PDB file of C-alpha atoms (C1' of nucleotides) in Angstrom:
ATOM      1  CA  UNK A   1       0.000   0.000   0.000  1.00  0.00           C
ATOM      2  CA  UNK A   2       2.435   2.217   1.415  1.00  0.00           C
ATOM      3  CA  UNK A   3       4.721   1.079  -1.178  1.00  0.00           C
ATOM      4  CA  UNK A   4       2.372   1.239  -4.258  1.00  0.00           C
ATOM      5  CA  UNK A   5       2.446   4.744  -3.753  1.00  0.00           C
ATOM      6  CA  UNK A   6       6.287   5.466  -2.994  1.00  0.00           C
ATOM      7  CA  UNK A   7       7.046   3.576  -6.326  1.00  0.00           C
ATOM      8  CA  UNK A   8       5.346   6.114  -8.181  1.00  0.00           C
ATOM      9  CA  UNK A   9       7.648   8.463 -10.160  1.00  0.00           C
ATOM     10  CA  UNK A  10      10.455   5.989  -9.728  1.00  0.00           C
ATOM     11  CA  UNK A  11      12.590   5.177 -12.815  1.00  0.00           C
ATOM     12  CA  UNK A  12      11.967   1.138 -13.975  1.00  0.00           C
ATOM     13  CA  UNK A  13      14.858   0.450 -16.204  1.00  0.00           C
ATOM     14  CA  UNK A  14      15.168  -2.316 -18.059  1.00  0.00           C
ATOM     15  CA  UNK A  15      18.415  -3.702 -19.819  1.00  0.00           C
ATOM     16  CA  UNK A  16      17.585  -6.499 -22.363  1.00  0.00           C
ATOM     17  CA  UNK A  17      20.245  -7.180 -25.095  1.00  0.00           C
ATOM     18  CA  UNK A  18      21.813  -3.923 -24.735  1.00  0.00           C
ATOM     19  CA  UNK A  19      18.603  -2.427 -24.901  1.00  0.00           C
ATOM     20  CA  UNK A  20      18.272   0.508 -22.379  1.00  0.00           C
ATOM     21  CA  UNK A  21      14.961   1.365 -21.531  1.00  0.00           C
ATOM     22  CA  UNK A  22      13.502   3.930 -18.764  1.00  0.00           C
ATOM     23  CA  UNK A  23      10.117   4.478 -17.766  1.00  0.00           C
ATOM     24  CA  UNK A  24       8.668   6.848 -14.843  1.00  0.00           C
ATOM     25  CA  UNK A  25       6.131   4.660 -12.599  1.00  0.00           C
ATOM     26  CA  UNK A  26       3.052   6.549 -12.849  1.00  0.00           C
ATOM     27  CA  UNK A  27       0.547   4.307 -12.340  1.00  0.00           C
ATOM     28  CA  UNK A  28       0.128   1.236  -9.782  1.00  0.00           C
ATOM     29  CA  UNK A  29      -2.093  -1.374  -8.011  1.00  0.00           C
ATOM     30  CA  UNK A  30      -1.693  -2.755  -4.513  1.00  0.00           C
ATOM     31  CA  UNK A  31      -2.231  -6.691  -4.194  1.00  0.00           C
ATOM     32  CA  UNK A  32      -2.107  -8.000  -0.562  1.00  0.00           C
ATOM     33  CA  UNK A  33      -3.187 -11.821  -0.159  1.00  0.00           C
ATOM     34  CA  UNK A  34      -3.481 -13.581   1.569  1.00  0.00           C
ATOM     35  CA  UNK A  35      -7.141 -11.654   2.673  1.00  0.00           C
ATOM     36  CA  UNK A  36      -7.214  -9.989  -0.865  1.00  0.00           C
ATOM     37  CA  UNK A  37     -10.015 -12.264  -3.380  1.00  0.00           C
ATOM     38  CA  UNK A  38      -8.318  -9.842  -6.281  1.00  0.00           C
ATOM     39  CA  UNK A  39      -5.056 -11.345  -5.319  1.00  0.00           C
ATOM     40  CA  UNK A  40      -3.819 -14.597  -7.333  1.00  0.00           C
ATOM     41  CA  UNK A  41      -2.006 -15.603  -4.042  1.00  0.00           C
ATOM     42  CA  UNK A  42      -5.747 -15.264  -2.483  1.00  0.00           C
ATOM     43  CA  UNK A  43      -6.302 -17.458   0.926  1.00  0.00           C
ATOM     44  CA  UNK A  44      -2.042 -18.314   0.482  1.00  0.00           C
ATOM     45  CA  UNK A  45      -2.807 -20.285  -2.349  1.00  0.00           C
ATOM     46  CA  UNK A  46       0.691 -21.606  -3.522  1.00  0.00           C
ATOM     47  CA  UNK A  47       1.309 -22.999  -7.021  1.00  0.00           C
ATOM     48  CA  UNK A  48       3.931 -23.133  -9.586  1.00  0.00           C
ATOM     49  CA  UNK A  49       2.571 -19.742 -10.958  1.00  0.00           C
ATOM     50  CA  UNK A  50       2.164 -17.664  -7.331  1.00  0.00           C
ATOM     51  CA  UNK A  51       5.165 -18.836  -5.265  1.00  0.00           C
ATOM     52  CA  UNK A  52       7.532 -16.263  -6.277  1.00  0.00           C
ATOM     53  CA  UNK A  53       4.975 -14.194  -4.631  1.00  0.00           C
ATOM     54  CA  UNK A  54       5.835 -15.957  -1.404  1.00  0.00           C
ATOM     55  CA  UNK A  55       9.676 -15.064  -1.489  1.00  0.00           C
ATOM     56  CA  UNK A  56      11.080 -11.882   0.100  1.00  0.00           C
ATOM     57  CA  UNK A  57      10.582  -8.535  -1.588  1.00  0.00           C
ATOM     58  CA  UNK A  58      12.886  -7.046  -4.261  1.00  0.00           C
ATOM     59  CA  UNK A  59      12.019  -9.407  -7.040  1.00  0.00           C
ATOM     60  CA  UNK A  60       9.091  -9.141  -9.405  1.00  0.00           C
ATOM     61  CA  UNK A  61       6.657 -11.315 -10.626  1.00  0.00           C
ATOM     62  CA  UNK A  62       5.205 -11.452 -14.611  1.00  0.00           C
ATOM     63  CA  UNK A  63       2.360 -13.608 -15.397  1.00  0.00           C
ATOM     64  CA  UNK A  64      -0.259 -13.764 -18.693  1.00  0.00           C
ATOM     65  CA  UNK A  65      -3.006 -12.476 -18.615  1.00  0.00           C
ATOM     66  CA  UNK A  66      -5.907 -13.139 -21.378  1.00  0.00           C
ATOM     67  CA  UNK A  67      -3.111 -15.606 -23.277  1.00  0.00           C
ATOM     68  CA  UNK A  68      -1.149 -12.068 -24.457  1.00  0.00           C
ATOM     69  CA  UNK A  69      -0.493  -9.751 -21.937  1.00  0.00           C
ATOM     70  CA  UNK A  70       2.710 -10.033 -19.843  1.00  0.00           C
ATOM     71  CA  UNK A  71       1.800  -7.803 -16.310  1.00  0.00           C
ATOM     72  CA  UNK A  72       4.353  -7.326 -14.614  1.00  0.00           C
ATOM     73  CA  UNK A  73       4.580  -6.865 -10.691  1.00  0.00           C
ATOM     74  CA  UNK A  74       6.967  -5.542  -7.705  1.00  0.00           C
ATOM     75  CA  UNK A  75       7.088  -8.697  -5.087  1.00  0.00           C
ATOM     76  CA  UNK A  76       7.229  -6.399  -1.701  1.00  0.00           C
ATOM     77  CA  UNK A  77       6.861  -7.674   1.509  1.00  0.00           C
ATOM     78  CA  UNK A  78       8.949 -10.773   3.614  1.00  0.00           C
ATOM     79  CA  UNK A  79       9.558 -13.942   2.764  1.00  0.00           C
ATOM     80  CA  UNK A  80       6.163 -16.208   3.177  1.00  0.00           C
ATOM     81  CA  UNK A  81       3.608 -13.175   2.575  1.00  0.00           C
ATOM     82  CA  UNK A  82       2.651 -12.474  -0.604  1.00  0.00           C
ATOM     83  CA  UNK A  83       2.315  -8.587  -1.326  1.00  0.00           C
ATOM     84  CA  UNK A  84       3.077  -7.655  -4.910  1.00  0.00           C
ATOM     85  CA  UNK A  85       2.089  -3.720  -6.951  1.00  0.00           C
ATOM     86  CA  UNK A  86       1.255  -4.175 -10.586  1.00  0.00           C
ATOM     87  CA  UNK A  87       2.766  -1.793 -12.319  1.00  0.00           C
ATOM     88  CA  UNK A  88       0.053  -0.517 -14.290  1.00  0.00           C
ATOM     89  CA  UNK A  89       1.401   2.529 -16.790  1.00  0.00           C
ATOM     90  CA  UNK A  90       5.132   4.207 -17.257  1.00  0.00           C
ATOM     91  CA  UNK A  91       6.133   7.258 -18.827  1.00  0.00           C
ATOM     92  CA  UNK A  92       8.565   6.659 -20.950  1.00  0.00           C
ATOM     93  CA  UNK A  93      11.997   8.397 -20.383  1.00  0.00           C
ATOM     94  CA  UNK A  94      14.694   6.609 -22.316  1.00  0.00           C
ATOM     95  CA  UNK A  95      14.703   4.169 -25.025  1.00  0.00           C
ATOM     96  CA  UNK A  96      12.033   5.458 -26.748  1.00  0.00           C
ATOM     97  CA  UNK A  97      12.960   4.215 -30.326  1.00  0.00           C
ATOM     98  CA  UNK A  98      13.429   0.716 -28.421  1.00  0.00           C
ATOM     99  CA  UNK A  99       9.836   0.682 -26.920  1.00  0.00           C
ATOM    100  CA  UNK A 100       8.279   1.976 -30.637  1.00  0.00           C
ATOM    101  CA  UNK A 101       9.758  -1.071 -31.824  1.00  0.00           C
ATOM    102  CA  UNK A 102       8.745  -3.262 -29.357  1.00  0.00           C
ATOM    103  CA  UNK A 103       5.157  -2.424 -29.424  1.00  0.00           C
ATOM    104  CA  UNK A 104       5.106  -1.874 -33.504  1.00  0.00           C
ATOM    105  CA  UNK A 105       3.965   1.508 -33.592  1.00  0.00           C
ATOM    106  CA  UNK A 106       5.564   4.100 -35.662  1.00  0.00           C
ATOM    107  CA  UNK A 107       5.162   7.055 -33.626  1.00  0.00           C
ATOM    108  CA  UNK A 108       4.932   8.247 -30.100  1.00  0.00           C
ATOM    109  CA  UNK A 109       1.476   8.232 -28.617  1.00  0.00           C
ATOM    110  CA  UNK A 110       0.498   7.965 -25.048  1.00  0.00           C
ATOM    111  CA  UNK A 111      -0.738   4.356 -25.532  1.00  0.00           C
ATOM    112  CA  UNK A 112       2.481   3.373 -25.898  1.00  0.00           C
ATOM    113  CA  UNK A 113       2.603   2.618 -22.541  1.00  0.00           C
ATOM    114  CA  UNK A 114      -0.660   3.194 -20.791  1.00  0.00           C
ATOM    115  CA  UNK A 115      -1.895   0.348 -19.367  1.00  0.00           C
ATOM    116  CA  UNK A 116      -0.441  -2.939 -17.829  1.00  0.00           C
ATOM    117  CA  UNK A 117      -0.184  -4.950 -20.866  1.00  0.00           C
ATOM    118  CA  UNK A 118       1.513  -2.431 -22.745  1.00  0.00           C
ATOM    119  CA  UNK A 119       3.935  -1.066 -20.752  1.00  0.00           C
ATOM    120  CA  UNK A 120       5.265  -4.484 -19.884  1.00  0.00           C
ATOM    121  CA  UNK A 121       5.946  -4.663 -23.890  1.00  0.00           C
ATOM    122  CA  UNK A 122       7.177  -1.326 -24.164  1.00  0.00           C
ATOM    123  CA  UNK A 123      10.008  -2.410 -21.834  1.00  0.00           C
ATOM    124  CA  UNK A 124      10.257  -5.735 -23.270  1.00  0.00           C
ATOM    125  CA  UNK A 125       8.776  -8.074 -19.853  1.00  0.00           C
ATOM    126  CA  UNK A 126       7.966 -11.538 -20.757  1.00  0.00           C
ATOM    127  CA  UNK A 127       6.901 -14.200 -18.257  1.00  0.00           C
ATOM    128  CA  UNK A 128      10.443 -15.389 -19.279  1.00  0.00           C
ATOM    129  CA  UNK A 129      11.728 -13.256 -16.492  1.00  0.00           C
ATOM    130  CA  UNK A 130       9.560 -13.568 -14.116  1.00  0.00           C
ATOM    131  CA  UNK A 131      11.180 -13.884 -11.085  1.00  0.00           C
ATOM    132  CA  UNK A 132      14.449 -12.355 -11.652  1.00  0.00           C
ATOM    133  CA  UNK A 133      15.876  -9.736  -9.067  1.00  0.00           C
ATOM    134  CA  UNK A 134      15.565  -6.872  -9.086  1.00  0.00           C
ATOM    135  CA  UNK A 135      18.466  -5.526  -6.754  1.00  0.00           C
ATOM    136  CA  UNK A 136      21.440  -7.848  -7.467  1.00  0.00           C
ATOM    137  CA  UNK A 137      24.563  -6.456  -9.604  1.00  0.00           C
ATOM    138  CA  UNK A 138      23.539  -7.913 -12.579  1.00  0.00           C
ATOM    139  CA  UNK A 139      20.206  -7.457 -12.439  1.00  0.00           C
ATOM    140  CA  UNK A 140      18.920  -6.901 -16.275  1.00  0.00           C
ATOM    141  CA  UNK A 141      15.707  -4.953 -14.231  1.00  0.00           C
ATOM    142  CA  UNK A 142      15.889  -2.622 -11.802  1.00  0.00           C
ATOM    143  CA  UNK A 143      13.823   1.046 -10.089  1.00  0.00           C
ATOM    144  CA  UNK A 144      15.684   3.677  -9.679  1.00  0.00           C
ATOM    145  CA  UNK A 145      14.969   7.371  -7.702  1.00  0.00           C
ATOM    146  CA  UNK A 146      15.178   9.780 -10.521  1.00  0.00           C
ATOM    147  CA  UNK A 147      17.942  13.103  -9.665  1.00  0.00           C
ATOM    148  CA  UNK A 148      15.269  15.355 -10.198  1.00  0.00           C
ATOM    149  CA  UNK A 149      11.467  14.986 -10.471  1.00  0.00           C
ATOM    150  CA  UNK A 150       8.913  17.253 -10.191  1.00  0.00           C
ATOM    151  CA  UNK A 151       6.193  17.272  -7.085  1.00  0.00           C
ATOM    152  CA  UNK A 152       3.004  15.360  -7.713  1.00  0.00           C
ATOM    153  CA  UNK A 153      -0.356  14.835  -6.023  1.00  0.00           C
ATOM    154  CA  UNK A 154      -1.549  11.252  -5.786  1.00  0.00           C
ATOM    155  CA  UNK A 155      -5.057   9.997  -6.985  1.00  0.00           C
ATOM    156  CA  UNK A 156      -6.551   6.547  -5.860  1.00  0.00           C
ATOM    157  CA  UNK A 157      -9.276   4.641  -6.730  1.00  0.00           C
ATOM    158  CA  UNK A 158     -10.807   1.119  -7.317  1.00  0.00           C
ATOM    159  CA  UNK A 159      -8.800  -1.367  -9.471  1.00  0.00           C
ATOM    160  CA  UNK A 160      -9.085  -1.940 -12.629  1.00  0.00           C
ATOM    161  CA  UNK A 161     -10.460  -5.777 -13.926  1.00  0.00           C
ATOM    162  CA  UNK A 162     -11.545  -7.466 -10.606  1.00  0.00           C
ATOM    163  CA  UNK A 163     -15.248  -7.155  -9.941  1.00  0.00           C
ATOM    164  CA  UNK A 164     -15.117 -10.525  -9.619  1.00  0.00           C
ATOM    165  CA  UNK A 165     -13.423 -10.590  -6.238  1.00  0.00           C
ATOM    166  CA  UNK A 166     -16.573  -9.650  -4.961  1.00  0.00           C
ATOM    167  CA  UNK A 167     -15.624  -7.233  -0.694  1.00  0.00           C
ATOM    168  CA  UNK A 168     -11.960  -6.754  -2.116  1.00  0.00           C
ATOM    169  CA  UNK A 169     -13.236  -5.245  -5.679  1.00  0.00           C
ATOM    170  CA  UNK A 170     -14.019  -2.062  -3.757  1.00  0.00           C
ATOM    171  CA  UNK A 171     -10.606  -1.350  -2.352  1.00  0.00           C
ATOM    172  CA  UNK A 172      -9.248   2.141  -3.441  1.00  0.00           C
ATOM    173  CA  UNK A 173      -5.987   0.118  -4.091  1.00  0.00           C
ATOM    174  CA  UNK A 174      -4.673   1.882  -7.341  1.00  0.00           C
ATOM    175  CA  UNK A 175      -2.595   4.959  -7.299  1.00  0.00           C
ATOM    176  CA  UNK A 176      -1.678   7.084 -10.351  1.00  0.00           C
ATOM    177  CA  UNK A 177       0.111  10.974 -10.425  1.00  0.00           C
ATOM    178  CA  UNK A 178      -2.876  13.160 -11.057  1.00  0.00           C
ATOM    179  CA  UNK A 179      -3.330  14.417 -13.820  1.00  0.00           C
ATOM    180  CA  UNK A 180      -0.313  12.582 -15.806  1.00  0.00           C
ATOM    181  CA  UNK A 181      -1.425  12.304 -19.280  1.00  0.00           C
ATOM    182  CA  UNK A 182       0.721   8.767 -19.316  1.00  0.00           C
ATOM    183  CA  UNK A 183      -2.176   7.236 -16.903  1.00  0.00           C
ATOM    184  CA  UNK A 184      -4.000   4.446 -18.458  1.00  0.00           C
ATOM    185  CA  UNK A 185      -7.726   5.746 -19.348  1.00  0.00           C
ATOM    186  CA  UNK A 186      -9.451   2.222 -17.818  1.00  0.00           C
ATOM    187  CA  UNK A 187     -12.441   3.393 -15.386  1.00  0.00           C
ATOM    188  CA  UNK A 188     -11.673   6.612 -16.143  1.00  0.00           C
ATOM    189  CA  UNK A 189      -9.971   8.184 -12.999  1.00  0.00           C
TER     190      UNK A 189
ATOM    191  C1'  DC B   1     -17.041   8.926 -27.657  1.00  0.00           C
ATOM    192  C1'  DA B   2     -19.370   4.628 -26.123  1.00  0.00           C
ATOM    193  C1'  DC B   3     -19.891   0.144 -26.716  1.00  0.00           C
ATOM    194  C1'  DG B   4     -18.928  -4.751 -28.299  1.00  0.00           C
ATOM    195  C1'  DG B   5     -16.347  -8.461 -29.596  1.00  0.00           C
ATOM    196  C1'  DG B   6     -12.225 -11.059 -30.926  1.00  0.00           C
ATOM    197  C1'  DA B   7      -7.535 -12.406 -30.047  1.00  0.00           C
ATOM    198  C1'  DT B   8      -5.095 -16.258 -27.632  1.00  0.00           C
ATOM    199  C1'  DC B   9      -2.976 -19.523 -24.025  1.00  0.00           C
ATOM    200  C1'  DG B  10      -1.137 -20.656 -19.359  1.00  0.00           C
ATOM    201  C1'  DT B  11      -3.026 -21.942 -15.164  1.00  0.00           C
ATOM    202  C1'  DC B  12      -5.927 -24.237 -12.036  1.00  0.00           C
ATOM    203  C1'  DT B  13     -10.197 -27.249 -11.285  1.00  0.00           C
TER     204       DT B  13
ATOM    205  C1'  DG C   1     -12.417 -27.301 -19.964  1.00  0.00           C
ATOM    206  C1'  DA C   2     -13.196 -22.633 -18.399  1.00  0.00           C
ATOM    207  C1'  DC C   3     -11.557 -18.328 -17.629  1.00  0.00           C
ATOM    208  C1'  DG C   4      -8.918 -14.197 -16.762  1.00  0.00           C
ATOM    209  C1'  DA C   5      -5.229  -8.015 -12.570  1.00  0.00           C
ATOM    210  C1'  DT C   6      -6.177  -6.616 -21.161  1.00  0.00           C
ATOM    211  C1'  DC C   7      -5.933  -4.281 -25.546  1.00  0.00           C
ATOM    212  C1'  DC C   8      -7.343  -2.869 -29.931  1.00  0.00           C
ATOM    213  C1'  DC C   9     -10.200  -2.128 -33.601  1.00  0.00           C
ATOM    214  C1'  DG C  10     -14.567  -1.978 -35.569  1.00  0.00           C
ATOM    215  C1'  DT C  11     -19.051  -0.124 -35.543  1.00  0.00           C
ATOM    216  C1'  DG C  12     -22.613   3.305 -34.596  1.00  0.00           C
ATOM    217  C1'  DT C  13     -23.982   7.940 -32.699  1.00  0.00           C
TER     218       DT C  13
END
DNA sequence: CACGGGATCGTCT
DNA sequence: GACGATCCCGTGT
């Protein structure tokens, strides 16, 4: 919760092939099993998919979603308790050329990166790397605290995609920087 | 601009 | 065997 919001205007870098790529966190959701039904790790429930979920923080976890979409997460809190923020939109900072290419689209538009799905893309995230750290030397992912950023005002409201999980749809769990035009448009804000 | 549907496949039952 | 922590494009207004 508390973290969900600190991670917003952080840096995400990712360094794939050479390929340098920055975004500024401005969007995120808070997942907190085990008492969260939105949660995939809901009632501790431990498989192949969600145990990475389980380990201590500073690692991240990437799953599909609808068969396409790679999400990709920030595994928080201590070893056995799964806590993870879905990083849900970047703005993109560096690699720009690198993230066109990634998501095949000729020019820069905000939904290059707007939106779970595609900002995983944008920075090239693949369930491939799910899991990886994101704090050790060689770590080809990592968030950095930008030299300078500018002040921002956070807005929260309900998440985005889980009406199913009936009590725990209602939590005001997503954060974004108001009024960033990088903010994914779902539920309007 | 709002809505509706199709894409597409790993994961769990 | 069903169903998503989604996106995009088509249609109609």
């Amino acid at each position: 919760m508390q973290i969900s919001q600190e991670l917003l205007g952080k840096h995400l870098v990712t360094n794939f092939d050479g390929q340098l790529t920055v975004g500024k966190i401005v969007e995120t959701e808070a997942y907190r099993a085990p008492e969260d039904k939105a949660s995939h790790a809901y009632g501790n429930r431990l498989t192949p998919r969600t145990k990475v979920m389980f380990e201590p923080g500073g690692h991240c976890y990437i799953y599909l979603c609808y068969g396409i979409h790679h999400l990709f997460n920030v595994v928080t809190a201590s070893d056995g308790i799964a806590h993870a923020v879905l990083i849900r939109a970047i703005e993109p900072v560096w690699g720009i050329e690198t993230m066109l290419q990634r998501r095949n689209m000729p020019q820069l538009k905000t939904n290059l990166s707007a939106g779970p799905g595609t900002c995983s893309q944008a920075l090239g995230l693949t369930t491939a790397s799910s899991g990886l750290s994101l704090t050790d030397d060689t770590a080809m992912i990592w968030i950095e605290t930008p030299v300078v950023s500018e002040p921002f005002q956070i807005q929260s409201g309900t998440r985005v995609g889980v009406a199913y999980a009936e009590e725990s749809a209602f939590l005001p769990w997503r954060f974004s920087i108001a009024g960033n035009k990088w903010v994914s448009k779902a539920k309007g804000l």
